Amino acid sequence: MNPISDFRSDTVTKPTSEMRRAMAEAEVGDDVLGDDLTVQKLESLAADTLGKKAALYVPSGTMGNSIAIKAWTRELDEVIIEARSHIYNMESTHMTFISRVSPRVLTSHRGAMDPGEVENNIKKPSVHLPRTSLICIENTHNNWGGAVIPLENMRSIKAIAEKHGIHVHLDGARLFNASVASGVPVKEYARMSDSVMFCLSKGLSAPIGSILAGPQDFIDLGRRIRKALGGGMRQVGVIAAPGILALQNMVSRLKEDHMRAKKLALAIHKMPGIQLNPEFVETDIIIFGFEHSDLAVPDLLNRLKQKGILALSVPQGVRMVTNRGIDDNDIERTINAFNNILHS
Ligand code: TLP
């Protein structure tokens, strides 16, 4: 058993020894000058995987989303975005800070915005009104407990966007989780948006980096914006090399994370204080409400921590994410710990 069962995120995954070897042996060059063959290999593999024309390696998902919004919008524009989305809630306000656009925040059914409501909120600019230039979708949806947004929902929103001549950006930090859980190929999801960001550094286990993919002129502009944000990197192959292995070898294992999350959810959902519908645990994220007569969320987290189990407090209650560092023994230990804390 691992000394610590770390469920705080799938970002806590460490590179495999194969990844570390690839880092040591990576062919590198100055990427700002266009010389790094390893990052070029990663970018073209990522573009092919998503069925997009071009891709850009960026240090983080947040930078990928920031670049996308900056590239698709102009100052004074408005962006339609879901109320619990990561971009709106957890990316330090780059929409207003970097792109100087305002969010039009819509509620949703477990992360899926209603297409009719999306259409009703698209504005043509006037002396009073901003221009709507972009719709952002998140799949899987982190703050909705890793919910998979149905392809049909994305298709309807894309059709509306096309009708009104506006773009769709997909925050697909965990797009491969969505694909593994639903059986829908990533290319299909990617077709429902103009640009896609996905993270190599979460369940796919690479240490650093995300990909932004889209049309060639969008990526050319994105490369300039990345430089302006300080994200132009030099011998970047050292960190891009594990990203190649992440895409080649790590996608199929995500189903193990999903199975373990489901197993944990099924085991704990009826315990005192826990408010969780295990049917809603579709991928690697479990978010549950917690209302207990003797324990508040911080108490529960402390008691778990004393037993070597790490989880996070979120506005909805508690978040636990399975990842490559969690095995079946960690799940058993965690179920026992919950039993012990909540039934004593
Ligand atoms: N999410 C992180 C934290 O920020 C909460 C996590 O541990 O889940 N989009 C989505 C849907 C994300 O979940 C995240 C990271 C990002 C974008 C940003 O990626 P990074 O952390 O690489 O900037």
XYZ file of C-alpha atoms and ligand atoms in Angstrom:
367
model
C 0.000 0.000 0.000
C 1.188 3.543 -0.638
C 2.177 5.410 2.563
C -0.217 8.177 1.544
C -3.385 7.736 -0.523
C -3.474 11.071 -2.300
C -6.938 11.819 -3.697
C -6.496 15.604 -3.858
C -6.306 15.576 -7.648
C -5.133 13.625 -10.673
C -2.499 16.374 -10.988
C -0.496 14.664 -8.207
C 0.564 11.840 -10.557
C 4.320 11.513 -10.954
C 6.106 10.690 -14.233
C 6.783 6.993 -14.910
C 10.381 5.769 -15.130
C 9.887 5.494 -18.903
C 8.915 9.180 -18.913
C 11.987 10.094 -16.884
C 14.201 8.203 -19.340
C 12.519 9.964 -22.253
C 13.214 13.301 -20.556
C 16.899 12.460 -20.185
C 17.225 11.331 -23.777
C 14.968 13.913 -25.488
C 16.311 15.588 -28.596
C 16.076 19.306 -27.831
C 16.587 22.719 -29.405
C 15.469 26.306 -28.871
C 11.701 26.126 -29.356
C 11.259 29.904 -29.588
C 13.520 29.673 -32.641
C 11.539 26.646 -33.877
C 14.351 24.139 -33.235
C 12.909 21.652 -30.747
C 12.070 18.452 -32.612
C 10.541 16.722 -29.570
C 7.927 19.403 -28.947
C 7.172 19.470 -32.679
C 6.551 15.721 -32.558
C 4.244 16.157 -29.562
C 2.352 19.012 -31.213
C 1.765 17.113 -34.430
C 0.766 13.929 -32.553
C -1.709 15.980 -30.482
C -3.159 17.733 -33.551
C -3.598 14.368 -35.328
C -5.163 12.795 -32.245
C -7.767 15.561 -32.061
C -8.254 15.898 -35.812
C -7.222 19.566 -35.691
C -4.901 21.315 -38.120
C -2.313 22.457 -35.569
C -1.424 22.340 -31.882
C 0.652 24.295 -29.397
C 2.361 22.992 -26.258
C 1.697 25.297 -23.293
C 2.940 25.133 -19.700
C -0.517 24.783 -18.151
C -4.202 24.312 -18.863
C -4.857 27.791 -17.567
C -2.468 29.262 -20.118
C -4.083 27.204 -22.894
C -7.535 28.504 -21.993
C -6.221 32.075 -21.599
C -4.647 31.980 -25.055
C -7.805 30.549 -26.630
C -10.035 33.248 -25.178
C -7.576 35.986 -26.110
C -7.300 34.668 -29.672
C -11.059 34.267 -30.277
C -12.243 37.564 -28.736
C -11.742 41.310 -28.793
C -12.055 43.771 -25.918
C -15.713 44.637 -25.164
C -16.866 41.154 -26.233
C -18.886 38.740 -24.137
C -18.204 35.013 -23.642
C -20.921 32.490 -22.787
C -19.710 30.184 -20.050
C -21.140 27.688 -17.560
C -21.566 28.799 -13.936
C -19.357 26.170 -12.288
C -16.735 26.074 -15.032
C -13.045 26.025 -14.215
C -12.326 28.959 -16.537
C -14.858 31.170 -14.803
C -14.154 30.081 -11.224
C -10.609 28.862 -10.894
C -8.342 30.565 -13.392
C -7.724 33.828 -11.584
C -10.035 35.908 -13.789
C -7.920 35.832 -16.947
C -11.053 36.538 -19.014
C -11.205 40.034 -17.609
C -7.532 40.408 -16.673
C -5.955 39.297 -19.965
C -8.711 39.352 -22.591
C -10.811 42.181 -21.142
C -14.065 40.437 -22.046
C -17.023 39.806 -19.796
C -18.528 36.424 -18.970
C -22.210 35.683 -19.586
C -22.698 32.968 -16.995
C -25.333 30.280 -17.609
C -26.552 27.576 -15.262
C -26.665 24.014 -16.532
C -27.791 20.463 -16.071
C -24.667 18.839 -14.601
C -22.397 21.040 -16.708
C -24.413 20.806 -19.943
C -25.852 24.221 -20.842
C -29.262 24.301 -22.465
C -28.730 25.041 -26.194
C -31.895 27.198 -26.349
C -30.669 29.279 -23.449
C -27.254 29.593 -25.073
C -28.907 30.902 -28.238
C -31.088 33.359 -26.288
C -27.960 34.823 -24.719
C -26.074 35.471 -27.953
C -25.943 39.216 -28.504
C -25.394 41.336 -31.558
C -23.430 44.419 -30.528
C -25.216 47.731 -30.110
C -24.542 50.949 -28.288
C -25.727 49.136 -25.143
C -24.695 45.561 -25.757
C -21.464 43.642 -26.145
C -20.805 41.282 -29.041
C -20.927 37.587 -28.127
C -17.891 36.062 -29.774
C -17.247 32.795 -27.958
C -18.916 29.914 -26.117
C -16.826 27.846 -23.680
C -17.668 24.245 -22.808
C -15.910 22.023 -20.260
C -15.739 18.236 -20.771
C -15.381 16.377 -18.444
C -16.765 18.923 -16.036
C -14.565 19.195 -12.961
C -16.915 20.977 -10.547
C -19.805 18.763 -11.610
C -17.866 15.768 -10.311
C -16.199 14.782 -13.588
C -19.505 14.699 -15.482
C -19.294 13.755 -19.157
C -21.021 16.373 -21.317
C -23.084 14.488 -23.919
C -21.840 14.732 -27.491
C -25.370 15.659 -28.638
C -25.400 18.669 -26.312
C -22.086 19.822 -27.750
C -23.354 19.228 -31.305
C -26.432 21.418 -30.697
C -24.353 24.222 -29.204
C -21.859 24.065 -32.085
C -24.689 24.299 -34.623
C -26.033 27.395 -32.848
C -22.554 28.928 -32.733
C -22.111 28.348 -36.466
C -25.522 29.841 -37.217
C -24.475 33.015 -35.401
C -20.883 33.047 -36.681
C -19.248 32.643 -33.286
C -16.623 30.225 -32.004
C -16.653 27.402 -29.470
C -13.697 26.626 -27.195
C -13.557 23.312 -25.352
C -11.806 23.168 -21.986
C -11.026 19.496 -22.340
C -8.535 19.323 -19.469
C -9.898 15.790 -18.998
C -11.238 15.160 -22.515
C -9.625 11.724 -22.649
C -11.530 10.772 -19.492
C -14.748 11.781 -21.258
C -13.828 9.677 -24.275
C -12.837 6.598 -22.262
C -16.028 6.813 -20.174
C -18.440 7.382 -23.065
C -16.744 5.522 -25.900
C -17.005 8.674 -28.045
C -13.680 9.236 -29.869
C -11.856 12.433 -28.823
C -11.946 13.545 -32.467
C -15.758 13.583 -32.316
C -15.771 15.814 -29.245
C -13.095 17.986 -30.848
C -15.240 18.393 -33.990
C -17.889 20.105 -31.844
C -15.516 22.973 -31.056
C -13.171 25.278 -32.926
C -10.397 24.947 -30.372
C -9.559 22.412 -27.694
C -7.314 22.531 -24.651
C -6.383 19.288 -22.922
C -3.971 18.557 -20.084
C -1.102 16.071 -20.246
C -0.368 16.570 -16.559
C -3.525 15.136 -14.997
C -4.646 11.496 -15.357
C -2.267 11.081 -18.303
C 0.596 11.456 -15.802
C 3.032 13.739 -17.628
C 4.731 16.125 -15.195
C 4.056 19.395 -17.014
C 2.025 20.829 -19.824
C -1.138 21.076 -21.836
C -2.054 21.252 -25.508
C -4.076 23.884 -27.319
C -5.307 22.744 -30.730
C -7.280 24.380 -33.530
C -6.976 25.908 -37.003
C -3.507 26.901 -38.246
C -4.043 30.673 -38.101
C -5.485 30.386 -34.573
C -2.423 28.422 -33.420
C -0.054 30.885 -35.173
C -1.700 33.711 -33.242
C -1.711 31.540 -30.105
C 2.054 31.078 -30.414
C 2.498 34.855 -30.370
C 0.145 35.234 -27.402
C 1.978 32.451 -25.551
C 5.238 34.390 -26.037
C 3.622 37.598 -24.812
C 2.450 35.764 -21.675
C 5.996 34.537 -21.012
C 5.284 31.001 -22.149
C 7.869 30.812 -24.946
C 10.208 28.032 -23.809
C 13.648 27.013 -25.006
C 14.882 23.366 -24.771
C 11.297 22.354 -24.078
C 11.694 18.803 -25.385
C 12.858 17.842 -21.893
C 9.331 18.369 -20.583
C 7.466 17.630 -23.827
C 8.931 14.102 -24.165
C 6.781 12.600 -21.386
C 3.756 14.223 -23.048
C 4.310 11.990 -26.092
C 4.326 8.897 -23.871
C 1.263 10.218 -22.042
C -0.682 10.315 -25.303
C 0.650 6.997 -26.572
C 0.448 4.881 -23.412
C -1.677 6.472 -20.729
C -5.115 6.955 -22.259
C -6.359 3.388 -21.950
C -5.443 3.152 -18.256
C -7.871 5.979 -17.358
C -10.618 3.357 -17.159
C -8.901 1.972 -14.046
C -9.232 5.372 -12.360
C -12.910 5.460 -13.318
C -13.547 1.967 -11.961
C -11.848 2.805 -8.664
C -13.787 6.070 -8.295
C -17.036 4.188 -8.865
C -16.063 1.486 -6.373
C -15.274 4.082 -3.702
C -18.471 6.042 -4.413
C -20.630 2.913 -4.180
C -19.003 1.963 -0.889
C -19.342 5.328 0.878
C -22.500 6.903 -0.520
C -24.819 5.526 2.168
C -22.559 6.338 5.106
C -23.791 8.888 7.661
C -23.453 12.476 6.468
C -22.440 11.689 2.879
C -24.624 13.086 0.105
C -23.624 11.410 -3.097
C -25.374 9.763 -6.009
C -22.901 7.123 -7.236
C -24.604 7.121 -10.641
C -23.147 10.580 -11.150
C -19.602 9.308 -10.686
C -18.795 8.765 -14.349
C -15.042 9.336 -14.446
C -12.236 9.901 -11.905
C -13.763 12.687 -9.775
C -16.035 12.202 -6.767
C -17.631 15.293 -5.249
C -19.937 14.765 -2.301
C -21.833 16.970 0.097
C -21.220 16.322 3.781
C -23.601 17.136 6.618
C -22.934 15.269 9.812
C -24.125 15.897 13.344
C -20.605 15.717 14.884
C -18.214 16.496 12.063
C -17.751 19.390 9.649
C -15.882 19.003 6.338
C -12.501 20.116 7.827
C -12.911 17.566 10.660
C -13.584 14.779 8.179
C -10.552 15.795 6.101
C -8.353 15.884 9.233
C -9.511 12.479 10.405
C -8.837 11.058 6.932
C -5.418 12.715 6.891
C -4.532 11.078 10.211
C -5.147 7.789 8.424
C -2.917 8.779 5.490
C -5.746 9.766 3.128
C -5.739 13.151 1.444
C -8.861 14.804 -0.005
C -9.839 18.397 -0.776
C -12.529 20.709 0.522
C -14.614 22.280 -2.275
C -17.668 24.571 -2.139
C -19.982 21.571 -2.624
C -18.294 19.569 0.176
C -15.428 17.136 -0.461
C -13.573 16.256 -3.649
C -11.645 13.036 -4.181
C -9.937 12.148 -7.455
C -8.558 8.745 -8.358
C -5.293 8.712 -10.256
C -2.344 6.506 -11.233
C -0.990 6.696 -7.677
C -4.129 5.071 -6.256
C -4.410 1.292 -6.388
C -7.019 -1.198 -5.149
C -5.381 -1.327 -1.703
C -5.743 2.455 -1.376
C -9.435 2.104 -2.166
C -9.870 -0.630 0.480
C -7.972 1.409 3.062
C -10.099 4.471 2.262
C -13.384 2.581 2.534
C -12.234 1.211 5.914
C -11.238 4.685 7.058
C -14.654 6.137 6.143
C -16.344 3.251 7.946
C -14.217 3.801 10.978
C -14.701 7.593 11.125
C -18.401 7.698 10.299
C -19.639 4.616 12.106
C -17.766 5.112 15.385
N -7.808 21.778 -12.268
C -7.102 21.535 -11.037
C -7.307 22.669 -10.036
O -7.222 23.895 -10.597
C -8.596 22.567 -9.337
C -7.541 20.226 -10.442
O -6.875 19.775 -9.503
O -8.545 19.657 -10.907
N -9.600 23.113 -16.759
C -10.035 22.207 -15.861
C -11.345 21.553 -16.082
C -9.239 21.867 -14.760
O -9.709 20.980 -13.885
C -7.993 22.487 -14.602
C -7.123 22.189 -13.406
C -7.587 23.414 -15.561
C -8.422 23.706 -16.625
C -6.287 24.175 -15.457
O -5.162 23.355 -15.616
P -3.751 23.803 -14.970
O -3.829 23.447 -13.527
O -2.766 22.998 -15.743
O -3.598 25.258 -15.193
